[in-house]
PDB file of C-alpha atoms and ligand atoms in Angstrom:
ATOM      1  CA  MET Q   1      27.822   9.820  -6.088  1.00  0.00           C
ATOM      2  CA  TYR Q   2      27.938  13.333  -5.653  1.00  0.00           C
ATOM      3  CA  CYS Q   3      28.851  14.908  -1.876  1.00  0.00           C
ATOM      4  CA  PRO Q   4      25.878  16.487  -0.232  1.00  0.00           C
ATOM      5  CA  PHE Q   5      28.255  19.189   1.074  1.00  0.00           C
ATOM      6  CA  CYS Q   6      29.732  20.137  -1.853  1.00  0.00           C
ATOM      7  CA  ARG Q   7      28.701  18.436  -4.678  1.00  0.00           C
ATOM      8  CA  HIS Q   8      31.657  17.134  -5.583  1.00  0.00           C
ATOM      9  CA  PRO Q   9      31.252  14.210  -8.136  1.00  0.00           C
ATOM     10  CA  ASP Q  10      33.225  12.019  -6.522  1.00  0.00           C
ATOM     11  CA  THR Q  11      33.406  10.110  -3.012  1.00  0.00           C
ATOM     12  CA  ARG Q  12      35.297   7.287  -1.107  1.00  0.00           C
ATOM     13  CA  VAL Q  13      34.510   4.406   0.257  1.00  0.00           C
ATOM     14  CA  ILE Q  14      35.731   4.414   3.569  1.00  0.00           C
ATOM     15  CA  ASP Q  15      33.532   1.448   5.023  1.00  0.00           C
ATOM     16  CA  SER Q  16      30.818  -0.694   4.024  1.00  0.00           C
ATOM     17  CA  ARG Q  17      28.489  -3.293   6.478  1.00  0.00           C
ATOM     18  CA  SER Q  18      25.557  -5.050   6.387  1.00  0.00           C
ATOM     19  CA  THR Q  19      22.764  -3.573   8.917  1.00  0.00           C
ATOM     20  CA  ASP Q  20      21.714  -6.557  11.593  1.00  0.00           C
ATOM     21  CA  ASP Q  21      18.446  -8.533   9.765  1.00  0.00           C
ATOM     22  CA  GLY Q  22      20.903  -8.503   6.076  1.00  0.00           C
ATOM     23  CA  SER Q  23      18.267  -6.147   4.051  1.00  0.00           C
ATOM     24  CA  ALA Q  24      20.318  -3.440   3.542  1.00  0.00           C
ATOM     25  CA  ILE Q  25      24.050  -2.231   2.912  1.00  0.00           C
ATOM     26  CA  ARG Q  26      25.150   0.599   4.940  1.00  0.00           C
ATOM     27  CA  ARG Q  27      28.702   2.335   3.718  1.00  0.00           C
ATOM     28  CA  ARG Q  28      30.774   5.563   5.199  1.00  0.00           C
ATOM     29  CA  ARG Q  29      31.437   7.322   2.739  1.00  0.00           C
ATOM     30  CA  SER Q  30      34.392  10.489   2.338  1.00  0.00           C
ATOM     31  CA  CYS Q  31      34.912  13.691   0.190  1.00  0.00           C
ATOM     32  CA  PRO Q  32      37.997  13.926  -0.901  1.00  0.00           C
ATOM     33  CA  VAL Q  33      37.398  17.757  -1.953  1.00  0.00           C
ATOM     34  CA  CYS Q  34      35.386  18.960   1.627  1.00  0.00           C
ATOM     35  CA  GLU Q  35      36.767  16.137   3.617  1.00  0.00           C
ATOM     36  CA  ARG Q  36      33.361  16.007   5.094  1.00  0.00           C
ATOM     37  CA  ARG Q  37      31.835  11.869   5.884  1.00  0.00           C
ATOM     38  CA  PHE Q  38      28.140  10.670   5.127  1.00  0.00           C
ATOM     39  CA  THR Q  39      26.450   7.252   5.188  1.00  0.00           C
ATOM     40  CA  THR Q  40      24.560   5.545   2.064  1.00  0.00           C
ATOM     41  CA  GLN Q  41      22.503   2.768   2.183  1.00  0.00           C
ATOM     42  CA  GLU Q  42      21.866   0.466  -0.613  1.00  0.00           C
ATOM     43  CA  THR Q  43      18.781  -1.756  -0.619  1.00  0.00           C
ATOM     44  CA  VAL Q  44      16.874  -4.305  -3.099  1.00  0.00           C
ATOM     45  CA  LEU Q  45      14.256  -1.790  -4.458  1.00  0.00           C
ATOM     46  CA  LEU Q  46      11.130  -4.101  -4.829  1.00  0.00           C
ATOM     47  CA  MET Q  47       9.879  -4.096  -8.508  1.00  0.00           C
ATOM     48  CA  VAL Q  48       6.164  -3.670 -10.225  1.00  0.00           C
ATOM     49  CA  ALA Q  49       5.984  -5.548 -13.017  1.00  0.00           C
ATOM     50  CA  LYS Q  50       3.554  -4.104 -15.182  1.00  0.00           C
ATOM     51  CA  ARG Q  51       1.910  -6.324 -17.951  1.00  0.00           C
ATOM     52  CA  SER Q  52       3.500  -4.419 -20.556  1.00  0.00           C
ATOM     53  CA  GLY Q  53       6.251  -5.953 -19.460  1.00  0.00           C
ATOM     54  CA  VAL Q  54       7.880  -2.420 -18.248  1.00  0.00           C
ATOM     55  CA  THR Q  55       8.744  -2.513 -14.522  1.00  0.00           C
ATOM     56  CA  GLU Q  56       8.970   0.541 -12.224  1.00  0.00           C
ATOM     57  CA  PRO Q  57       9.340   0.967  -8.657  1.00  0.00           C
ATOM     58  CA  PHE Q  58       6.669   0.226  -6.126  1.00  0.00           C
ATOM     59  CA  SER Q  59       5.141   3.528  -4.653  1.00  0.00           C
ATOM     60  CA  ARG Q  60       3.103   3.633  -1.678  1.00  0.00           C
ATOM     61  CA  SER Q  61       1.290   7.069  -3.333  1.00  0.00           C
ATOM     62  CA  LYS Q  62       0.570   5.553  -6.076  1.00  0.00           C
ATOM     63  CA  ILE Q  63      -1.596   2.928  -4.764  1.00  0.00           C
ATOM     64  CA  ILE Q  64      -3.138   5.637  -2.541  1.00  0.00           C
ATOM     65  CA  ALA Q  65      -3.944   7.494  -5.407  1.00  0.00           C
ATOM     66  CA  GLY Q  66      -5.752   4.357  -7.128  1.00  0.00           C
ATOM     67  CA  VAL Q  67      -8.004   4.016  -4.262  1.00  0.00           C
ATOM     68  CA  ARG Q  68      -8.724   7.483  -3.677  1.00  0.00           C
ATOM     69  CA  ARG Q  69      -9.803   7.414  -7.245  1.00  0.00           C
ATOM     70  CA  ALA Q  70     -11.881   4.248  -6.818  1.00  0.00           C
ATOM     71  CA  CYS Q  71     -13.233   6.052  -3.812  1.00  0.00           C
ATOM     72  CA  GLN Q  72     -14.637   9.256  -5.290  1.00  0.00           C
ATOM     73  CA  GLY Q  73     -17.776  10.437  -4.391  1.00  0.00           C
ATOM     74  CA  ARG Q  74     -17.724   7.772  -1.132  1.00  0.00           C
ATOM     75  CA  PRO Q  75     -17.427   8.528   2.623  1.00  0.00           C
ATOM     76  CA  VAL Q  76     -13.580   7.380   2.951  1.00  0.00           C
ATOM     77  CA  SER Q  77     -11.039   9.566   4.832  1.00  0.00           C
ATOM     78  CA  GLU Q  78      -7.544  10.754   4.044  1.00  0.00           C
ATOM     79  CA  ASP Q  79      -6.216   8.702   7.188  1.00  0.00           C
ATOM     80  CA  ALA Q  80      -7.820   5.510   6.007  1.00  0.00           C
ATOM     81  CA  LEU Q  81      -6.336   5.730   2.461  1.00  0.00           C
ATOM     82  CA  ALA Q  82      -2.856   5.967   4.495  1.00  0.00           C
ATOM     83  CA  LYS Q  83      -3.070   3.077   6.422  1.00  0.00           C
ATOM     84  CA  LEU Q  84      -4.663   1.140   3.352  1.00  0.00           C
ATOM     85  CA  GLY Q  85      -1.405   2.484   1.806  1.00  0.00           C
ATOM     86  CA  GLN Q  86       0.693   0.831   4.656  1.00  0.00           C
ATOM     87  CA  GLN Q  87      -1.427  -1.999   4.990  1.00  0.00           C
ATOM     88  CA  VAL Q  88      -0.653  -3.054   1.684  1.00  0.00           C
ATOM     89  CA  GLU Q  89       2.886  -1.712   1.295  1.00  0.00           C
ATOM     90  CA  GLU Q  90       3.624  -4.290   4.538  1.00  0.00           C
ATOM     91  CA  GLU Q  91       1.869  -7.166   3.206  1.00  0.00           C
ATOM     92  CA  ILE Q  92       3.772  -6.926  -0.605  1.00  0.00           C
ATOM     93  CA  ARG Q  93       7.403  -6.154   1.133  1.00  0.00           C
ATOM     94  CA  GLY Q  94       6.288  -9.054   4.103  1.00  0.00           C
ATOM     95  CA  ARG Q  95       6.883 -11.536   0.956  1.00  0.00           C
ATOM     96  CA  GLY Q  96      10.498 -10.649   0.108  1.00  0.00           C
ATOM     97  CA  VAL Q  97      10.083 -10.750  -3.475  1.00  0.00           C
ATOM     98  CA  ALA Q  98      12.275  -8.717  -5.646  1.00  0.00           C
ATOM     99  CA  GLU Q  99       9.627  -8.199  -7.780  1.00  0.00           C
ATOM    100  CA  VAL Q 100       5.924  -8.539  -7.847  1.00  0.00           C
ATOM    101  CA  PRO Q 101       3.499  -8.677 -10.763  1.00  0.00           C
ATOM    102  CA  ALA Q 102       1.155  -5.155 -10.802  1.00  0.00           C
ATOM    103  CA  HIS Q 103      -1.957  -7.663 -10.890  1.00  0.00           C
ATOM    104  CA  GLU Q 104      -0.970  -8.871  -7.458  1.00  0.00           C
ATOM    105  CA  ILE Q 105      -0.490  -5.273  -6.286  1.00  0.00           C
ATOM    106  CA  GLY Q 106      -4.574  -5.355  -7.214  1.00  0.00           C
ATOM    107  CA  LEU Q 107      -5.435  -8.071  -4.840  1.00  0.00           C
ATOM    108  CA  ALA Q 108      -3.664  -7.024  -2.422  1.00  0.00           C
ATOM    109  CA  ILE Q 109      -5.583  -3.456  -2.302  1.00  0.00           C
ATOM    110  CA  LEU Q 110      -8.815  -5.345  -2.204  1.00  0.00           C
ATOM    111  CA  VAL Q 111      -8.353  -7.144   0.695  1.00  0.00           C
ATOM    112  CA  PRO Q 112      -8.345  -3.975   3.205  1.00  0.00           C
ATOM    113  CA  MET Q 113     -10.695  -2.312   0.674  1.00  0.00           C
ATOM    114  CA  ARG Q 114     -13.026  -4.794   1.501  1.00  0.00           C
ATOM    115  CA  ASP Q 115     -13.308  -3.227   5.259  1.00  0.00           C
ATOM    116  CA  LEU Q 116     -12.549   0.120   4.013  1.00  0.00           C
ATOM    117  CA  ASP Q 117     -15.943   0.979   1.774  1.00  0.00           C
ATOM    118  CA  GLU Q 118     -18.312  -1.572   0.216  1.00  0.00           C
ATOM    119  CA  VAL Q 119     -19.204   0.335  -2.967  1.00  0.00           C
ATOM    120  CA  ALA Q 120     -15.682   1.208  -4.447  1.00  0.00           C
ATOM    121  CA  TYR Q 121     -14.743  -2.423  -3.215  1.00  0.00           C
ATOM    122  CA  LEU Q 122     -16.971  -3.474  -5.572  1.00  0.00           C
ATOM    123  CA  HIS Q 123     -15.557  -1.381  -7.954  1.00  0.00           C
ATOM    124  CA  PHE Q 124     -12.096  -2.186  -7.600  1.00  0.00           C
ATOM    125  CA  ALA Q 125     -12.936  -6.193  -7.470  1.00  0.00           C
ATOM    126  CA  SER Q 126     -14.613  -5.843 -10.755  1.00  0.00           C
ATOM    127  CA  VAL Q 127     -11.447  -5.180 -12.740  1.00  0.00           C
ATOM    128  CA  TYR Q 128      -9.210  -6.677 -10.768  1.00  0.00           C
ATOM    129  CA  ARG Q 129     -11.094 -10.010 -10.050  1.00  0.00           C
ATOM    130  CA  GLY Q 130     -12.373  -9.849 -13.929  1.00  0.00           C
ATOM    131  CA  PHE Q 131     -15.918  -9.365 -13.238  1.00  0.00           C
ATOM    132  CA  GLU Q 132     -17.974 -10.454 -16.370  1.00  0.00           C
ATOM    133  CA  SER Q 133     -21.415 -10.673 -15.572  1.00  0.00           C
ATOM    134  CA  LEU Q 134     -23.942  -8.789 -13.054  1.00  0.00           C
ATOM    135  CA  ALA Q 135     -23.577 -13.209 -11.532  1.00  0.00           C
ATOM    136  CA  ASP Q 136     -20.024 -12.230 -10.628  1.00  0.00           C
ATOM    137  CA  PHE Q 137     -21.426  -8.825  -8.654  1.00  0.00           C
ATOM    138  CA  GLU Q 138     -24.730 -10.589  -7.100  1.00  0.00           C
ATOM    139  CA  ALA Q 139     -22.226 -13.475  -5.832  1.00  0.00           C
ATOM    140  CA  GLU Q 140     -19.654 -10.887  -4.131  1.00  0.00           C
ATOM    141  CA  ILE Q 141     -22.131  -8.942  -3.021  1.00  0.00           C
ATOM    142  CA  ALA Q 142     -23.561 -11.990  -1.329  1.00  0.00           C
ATOM    143  CA  SER Q 143     -20.568 -12.805   0.669  1.00  0.00           C
ATOM    144  CA  LEU Q 144     -20.335  -9.005   1.340  1.00  0.00           C
ATOM    145  CA  ARG Q 145     -23.297  -9.376   3.063  1.00  0.00           C
ATOM    146  CA  THR Q 146     -23.176 -12.407   4.880  1.00  0.00           C
ATOM    147  CA  ASP Q 147     -19.832 -11.121   6.062  1.00  0.00           C
ATOM    148  CA  ARG Q 148     -21.350  -8.127   7.468  1.00  0.00           C
ATOM    149  CA  ALA Q 149     -24.454 -10.059   9.408  1.00  0.00           C
ATOM    150  CA  ASP Q 150     -21.593 -12.071  11.078  1.00  0.00           C
ATOM    151  CA  GLY Q 151     -19.458  -9.537  11.921  1.00  0.00           C
ATOM    152  CA  SER Q 152     -21.884  -6.748  13.795  1.00  0.00           C
ATOM    153  CA  GLU Q 153     -24.457  -6.371  15.762  1.00  0.00           C
ATOM    154  CA  GLU Q 154     -27.820  -5.698  14.302  1.00  0.00           C
ATOM    155  CA  ASP Q 155     -28.913  -1.986  14.586  1.00  0.00           C
ATOM    156  CA  GLU Q 156     -31.772  -1.605  12.793  1.00  0.00           C
ATOM    157  CA  GLY Q 157     -35.139  -2.729  14.216  1.00  0.00           C
ATOM    158  CA  SER Q 158     -35.928  -1.091  17.480  1.00  0.00           C
ATOM    159  CA  ASP Q 159     -35.572  -2.884  20.728  1.00  0.00           C
ATOM    160  CA  PRO Q 160     -38.635  -3.775  22.010  1.00  0.00           C
ATOM    161  CA  ALA Q 161     -37.278  -3.137  25.529  1.00  0.00           C
ATOM    162  CA  MET Q 162     -36.789   0.533  25.015  1.00  0.00           C
ATOM    163  CA  PRO Q 163     -39.807   2.848  25.592  1.00  0.00           C
ATOM    164  CA  THR Q 164     -40.738   4.682  23.126  1.00  0.00           C
ATOM    165  CA  ALA Q 165     -42.754   8.229  22.810  1.00  0.00           C
ATOM    166  CA  ASP Q 166     -45.921   6.608  22.161  1.00  0.00           C
ATOM    167  CA  THR Q 167     -45.641   4.514  25.075  1.00  0.00           C
ATOM    168  CA  ALA Q 168     -44.426   6.920  27.488  1.00  0.00           C
ATOM    169  CA  SER Q 169     -47.871   9.417  27.190  1.00  0.00           C
TER     170      SER Q 169
HETATM  171 ZN1  LIG F 201      32.338  17.500  -0.565  1.00  0.00          ZN
END
């Protein structure tokens, strides 16, 4: 590892210890040339296994980019995308595994996406849950309708107690 101060290509480890939660190792290093000290940290990389067998490091920005693409033309803010990315990353990291199939990340995205935007959600779900027919879409839409009816007050339909322009005149 290069010295970050003078770029000398070799440094010496002078101390090495686990972080409190045991998820990482920190090493105190010293440069033999400029004699300055710095700290490095070693953690398990969360890898994503693609269908092709290739693995790559988990990337929150890749998830956000994918969701942004699915939400094109939909009223979804950058803040909401950032929040979704964080939610998905926390959920995946919380599993405590070193490698996760790309397909499972797709499924993990579906959960917060359902609240984010229904149209984009259906698009995403059709890919990641392998919708094959209109019936699959219909079943998913029916489930979205049920959830929406349960979760939110009816804001359509007029309140009979409210005077309208007609009755007031
Ligand atoms: Zn140095």
